Amino acid sequence: MLKLYFTKDLKATSYKVVHEYWTNGVRNMNLTVTEEGKTGNVGDKISAADIEKRPTAGGDTYTYTSASAEELELTDSDTANVIILRYDRTVAGTVTETDTPSDGGSTGGGSPSRGSSTSVPRSVTSIPDETVPLVDIPDALLPLSDGPVEDTIFTSILDEDVPLVGIPKTGDDSQNWMWMLSALLSGFGIAWLSLKRKHEDGEG
Protein backbone atom coordinates (compact mmCIF):
# COMPACT_ATOMS: atom_id res chain seq x y z
CA MET A 1 0.00 0.00 0.00
CA LEU A 2 1.32 3.39 -0.97
CA LYS A 3 0.70 6.22 1.48
CA LEU A 4 0.98 9.81 0.43
CA TYR A 5 1.63 12.60 2.96
CA PHE A 6 0.93 16.26 2.21
CA THR A 7 2.41 19.11 4.21
CA LYS A 8 0.63 22.46 4.34
CA ASP A 9 2.88 25.29 3.24
CA LEU A 10 2.64 27.83 6.05
CA LYS A 11 3.69 31.38 5.30
CA ALA A 12 4.77 33.46 8.28
CA THR A 13 3.48 36.98 8.77
CA SER A 14 3.20 39.58 11.54
CA TYR A 15 0.50 41.80 13.00
CA LYS A 16 0.01 44.76 15.37
CA VAL A 17 -2.21 45.29 18.38
CA VAL A 18 -3.09 48.95 19.06
CA HIS A 19 -4.51 50.05 22.44
CA GLU A 20 -6.44 53.35 22.28
CA TYR A 21 -7.57 55.29 25.36
CA TRP A 22 -10.61 57.61 25.40
CA THR A 23 -11.82 60.03 28.10
CA ASN A 24 -15.36 61.46 27.87
CA GLY A 25 -15.46 60.42 24.21
CA VAL A 26 -12.17 62.19 23.42
CA ARG A 27 -9.21 60.09 22.30
CA ASN A 28 -6.00 60.57 24.30
CA MET A 29 -3.60 60.32 21.39
CA ASN A 30 -0.45 60.54 23.49
CA LEU A 31 -1.46 57.46 25.49
CA THR A 32 -1.85 55.12 22.48
CA VAL A 33 0.17 51.93 22.83
CA THR A 34 1.15 49.82 19.81
CA GLU A 35 2.40 46.27 20.17
CA GLU A 36 4.41 45.37 17.09
CA GLY A 37 6.28 42.27 15.99
CA LYS A 38 3.61 39.75 16.91
CA THR A 39 3.91 36.78 14.57
CA GLY A 40 1.62 34.20 13.06
CA ASN A 41 0.85 32.46 9.82
CA VAL A 42 -1.24 33.58 6.90
CA GLY A 43 -4.79 32.39 7.52
CA ASP A 44 -4.49 32.37 11.31
CA LYS A 45 -7.36 34.04 13.15
CA ILE A 46 -6.57 36.36 16.03
CA SER A 47 -9.46 36.81 18.46
CA ALA A 48 -9.81 40.13 20.30
CA ALA A 49 -11.03 38.24 23.36
CA ASP A 50 -7.73 36.33 23.56
CA ILE A 51 -5.51 39.43 23.42
CA GLU A 52 -4.12 40.55 26.79
CA LYS A 53 -5.81 43.80 27.77
CA ARG A 54 -4.01 46.90 29.05
CA PRO A 55 -6.63 48.92 31.01
CA THR A 56 -4.08 51.19 32.74
CA ALA A 57 -2.45 54.13 30.96
CA GLY A 58 -1.01 57.44 32.12
CA GLY A 59 -1.68 56.52 35.75
CA ASP A 60 -5.44 56.16 35.10
CA THR A 61 -7.63 53.08 34.86
CA TYR A 62 -9.85 52.53 31.82
CA THR A 63 -12.47 49.97 30.84
CA TYR A 64 -12.10 47.86 27.70
CA THR A 65 -15.18 48.57 25.55
CA SER A 66 -14.67 47.34 21.98
CA ALA A 67 -12.34 46.23 19.18
CA SER A 68 -12.01 47.16 15.53
CA ALA A 69 -12.79 43.50 14.77
CA GLU A 70 -13.77 40.65 17.05
CA GLU A 71 -11.56 38.39 14.94
CA LEU A 72 -8.66 39.26 12.64
CA GLU A 73 -7.61 36.84 9.89
CA LEU A 74 -3.95 37.30 9.08
CA THR A 75 -2.86 37.97 5.51
CA ASP A 76 0.55 38.31 3.88
CA SER A 77 0.25 42.12 4.21
CA ASP A 78 1.78 43.37 7.44
CA THR A 79 0.10 46.78 7.11
CA ALA A 80 -3.36 45.18 6.93
CA ASN A 81 -2.80 42.97 9.95
CA VAL A 82 -3.86 45.47 12.62
CA ILE A 83 -6.43 45.09 15.39
CA ILE A 84 -7.40 48.05 17.59
CA LEU A 85 -8.67 47.73 21.16
CA ARG A 86 -10.56 50.65 22.72
CA TYR A 87 -10.63 51.62 26.39
CA ASP A 88 -12.91 54.29 27.88
CA ARG A 89 -13.35 56.27 31.08
CA THR A 90 -15.60 59.16 32.16
CA VAL A 91 -14.49 62.08 34.34
CA ALA A 92 -15.86 65.50 35.28
CA GLY A 93 -14.10 68.71 34.35
CA THR A 94 -11.71 69.50 31.51
CA VAL A 95 -10.44 66.96 28.99
CA THR A 96 -7.61 67.93 26.63
CA GLU A 97 -6.86 66.08 23.40
CA THR A 98 -3.39 66.46 21.87
CA ASP A 99 -2.79 65.04 18.40
CA THR A 100 0.48 63.14 17.90
CA PRO A 101 2.12 61.66 14.78
CA SER A 102 -0.31 59.91 12.46
CA ASP A 103 1.09 56.44 13.08
CA GLY A 104 0.90 57.55 16.73
CA GLY A 105 1.21 55.94 20.01
CA SER A 106 3.98 53.97 21.52
CA THR A 107 5.57 50.62 20.96
CA GLY A 108 5.84 47.87 23.47
CA GLY A 109 6.97 49.56 26.68
CA GLY A 110 5.05 52.77 25.98
CA SER A 111 7.68 55.20 24.62
CA PRO A 112 6.31 57.47 21.88
CA SER A 113 7.02 56.37 18.33
CA ARG A 114 8.13 58.78 15.61
CA GLY A 115 5.83 59.55 12.70
CA SER A 116 6.06 61.41 9.45
CA SER A 117 3.57 64.18 10.24
CA THR A 118 2.10 66.02 13.19
CA SER A 119 -1.25 67.83 13.38
CA VAL A 120 -2.05 70.97 15.37
CA PRO A 121 -2.94 70.40 19.07
CA ARG A 122 -6.50 71.17 20.08
CA SER A 123 -8.41 71.27 23.36
CA VAL A 124 -11.88 70.00 24.21
CA THR A 125 -13.49 71.29 27.41
CA SER A 126 -16.39 69.61 29.18
CA ILE A 127 -18.28 71.79 31.70
CA PRO A 128 -20.72 70.00 34.04
CA ASP A 129 -24.20 71.55 34.20
CA GLU A 130 -23.94 72.30 37.91
CA THR A 131 -20.95 74.60 37.39
CA VAL A 132 -22.65 76.91 34.88
CA PRO A 133 -23.02 80.33 36.60
CA LEU A 134 -26.57 81.62 36.91
CA VAL A 135 -27.44 85.26 37.63
CA ASP A 136 -30.73 86.54 39.09
CA ILE A 137 -31.91 89.63 37.19
CA PRO A 138 -34.21 91.98 39.20
CA ASP A 139 -37.59 92.66 37.60
CA ALA A 140 -36.79 96.38 37.54
CA LEU A 141 -33.98 95.74 35.04
CA LEU A 142 -36.03 93.64 32.62
CA PRO A 143 -36.99 95.53 29.41
CA LEU A 144 -40.72 96.05 28.86
CA SER A 145 -40.41 96.51 25.09
CA ASP A 146 -38.48 95.05 22.18
CA GLY A 147 -36.02 97.97 22.21
CA PRO A 148 -32.80 98.26 24.24
CA VAL A 149 -33.14 98.93 27.95
CA GLU A 150 -31.25 102.22 27.69
CA ASP A 151 -33.76 103.55 25.11
CA THR A 152 -36.78 102.90 27.32
CA ILE A 153 -37.93 105.84 29.49
CA PHE A 154 -40.22 105.16 32.45
CA THR A 155 -42.36 108.09 33.74
CA SER A 156 -44.43 108.03 36.92
CA ILE A 157 -47.59 110.25 36.90
CA LEU A 158 -49.09 111.14 40.28
CA ASP A 159 -52.85 110.82 40.70
CA GLU A 160 -53.35 114.54 41.37
CA ASP A 161 -51.64 115.42 38.07
CA VAL A 162 -54.03 113.34 35.94
CA PRO A 163 -56.56 115.67 34.20
CA LEU A 164 -60.18 114.71 34.93
CA VAL A 165 -63.40 115.86 33.18
CA GLY A 166 -65.64 118.11 35.26
CA ILE A 167 -68.06 115.53 36.67
CA PRO A 168 -70.68 116.71 39.22
CA LYS A 169 -69.86 115.58 42.70
CA THR A 170 -72.16 113.13 44.43
CA GLY A 171 -74.79 114.89 46.56
CA ASP A 172 -74.68 118.17 44.58
CA ASP A 173 -78.42 119.29 44.51
CA SER A 174 -77.88 122.89 43.36
CA GLN A 175 -79.51 122.11 39.97
CA ASN A 176 -82.41 119.92 41.15
CA TRP A 177 -84.98 122.70 40.42
CA MET A 178 -84.23 122.37 36.71
CA TRP A 179 -85.18 118.70 36.76
CA MET A 180 -88.38 119.47 38.69
CA LEU A 181 -89.37 122.24 36.24
CA SER A 182 -88.75 119.95 33.30
CA ALA A 183 -90.91 117.21 34.82
CA LEU A 184 -93.70 119.71 35.58
CA LEU A 185 -93.77 121.10 32.04
CA SER A 186 -93.82 117.58 30.65
CA GLY A 187 -96.81 116.76 32.84
CA PHE A 188 -98.71 119.86 31.64
CA GLY A 189 -97.95 118.98 28.05
CA ILE A 190 -99.26 115.42 28.41
CA ALA A 191 -102.46 116.63 30.17
CA TRP A 192 -103.14 119.26 27.45
CA LEU A 193 -102.72 116.69 24.68
CA SER A 194 -105.09 114.31 26.47
CA LEU A 195 -107.79 116.95 26.90
CA LYS A 196 -107.44 118.07 23.30
CA ARG A 197 -107.88 114.52 22.04
CA LYS A 198 -111.06 114.01 24.16
CA HIS A 199 -112.48 117.30 22.85
CA GLU A 200 -111.91 116.27 19.26
CA ASP A 201 -113.48 112.87 19.88
CA GLY A 202 -116.58 114.57 21.41
CA GLU A 203 -117.09 116.80 18.41
CA GLY A 204 -116.75 113.91 16.08
Coordinates of N, CA, C and O in Angstrom, one line a residue, residues 4 8 11 33 48 50 61 63 68 79 109 114 118 161 167:
L4 N 0.5 8.5 0.8 CA 1.0 9.8 0.4 C 0.8 10.8 1.6 O -0.3 10.8 2.2
K8 N 1.2 21.1 4.6 CA 0.6 22.5 4.3 C 1.8 23.5 4.4 O 2.5 23.5 5.3
K11 N 2.9 30.2 5.6 CA 3.7 31.4 5.3 C 3.6 32.3 6.5 O 2.5 32.6 7.0
V33 N -0.9 52.9 22.7 CA 0.2 51.9 22.8 C 0.0 51.0 21.7 O -1.0 50.4 21.4
A48 N -10.0 39.0 19.4 CA -9.8 40.1 20.3 C -10.0 39.7 21.7 O -9.3 40.2 22.6
D50 N -8.9 37.0 23.1 CA -7.7 36.3 23.6 C -6.5 37.3 23.8 O -5.5 36.8 24.3
T61 N -7.1 54.4 35.2 CA -7.6 53.1 34.9 C -8.8 53.3 33.9 O -9.7 54.1 34.1
T63 N -11.7 51.2 31.0 CA -12.5 50.0 30.8 C -12.5 49.6 29.4 O -12.7 50.4 28.5
S68 N -11.7 46.9 16.9 CA -12.0 47.2 15.5 C -12.6 45.9 14.8 O -13.3 46.1 13.8
T79 N 0.8 45.5 6.8 CA 0.1 46.8 7.1 C -1.4 46.6 7.3 O -2.1 47.3 8.0
G109 N 6.9 49.0 25.3 CA 7.0 49.6 26.7 C 6.3 50.9 26.9 O 6.2 51.4 28.0
R114 N 8.0 57.6 16.5 CA 8.1 58.8 15.6 C 7.3 58.6 14.3 O 7.3 57.5 13.7
T118 N 2.7 65.7 11.9 CA 2.1 66.0 13.2 C 1.0 67.1 12.9 O 1.2 68.0 12.2
D161 N -52.0 114.8 39.3 CA -51.6 115.4 38.1 C -52.4 114.9 36.9 O -52.3 115.4 35.8
I167 N -66.9 116.4 36.4 CA -68.1 115.5 36.7 C -68.7 116.0 38.0 O -68.0 116.3 38.9

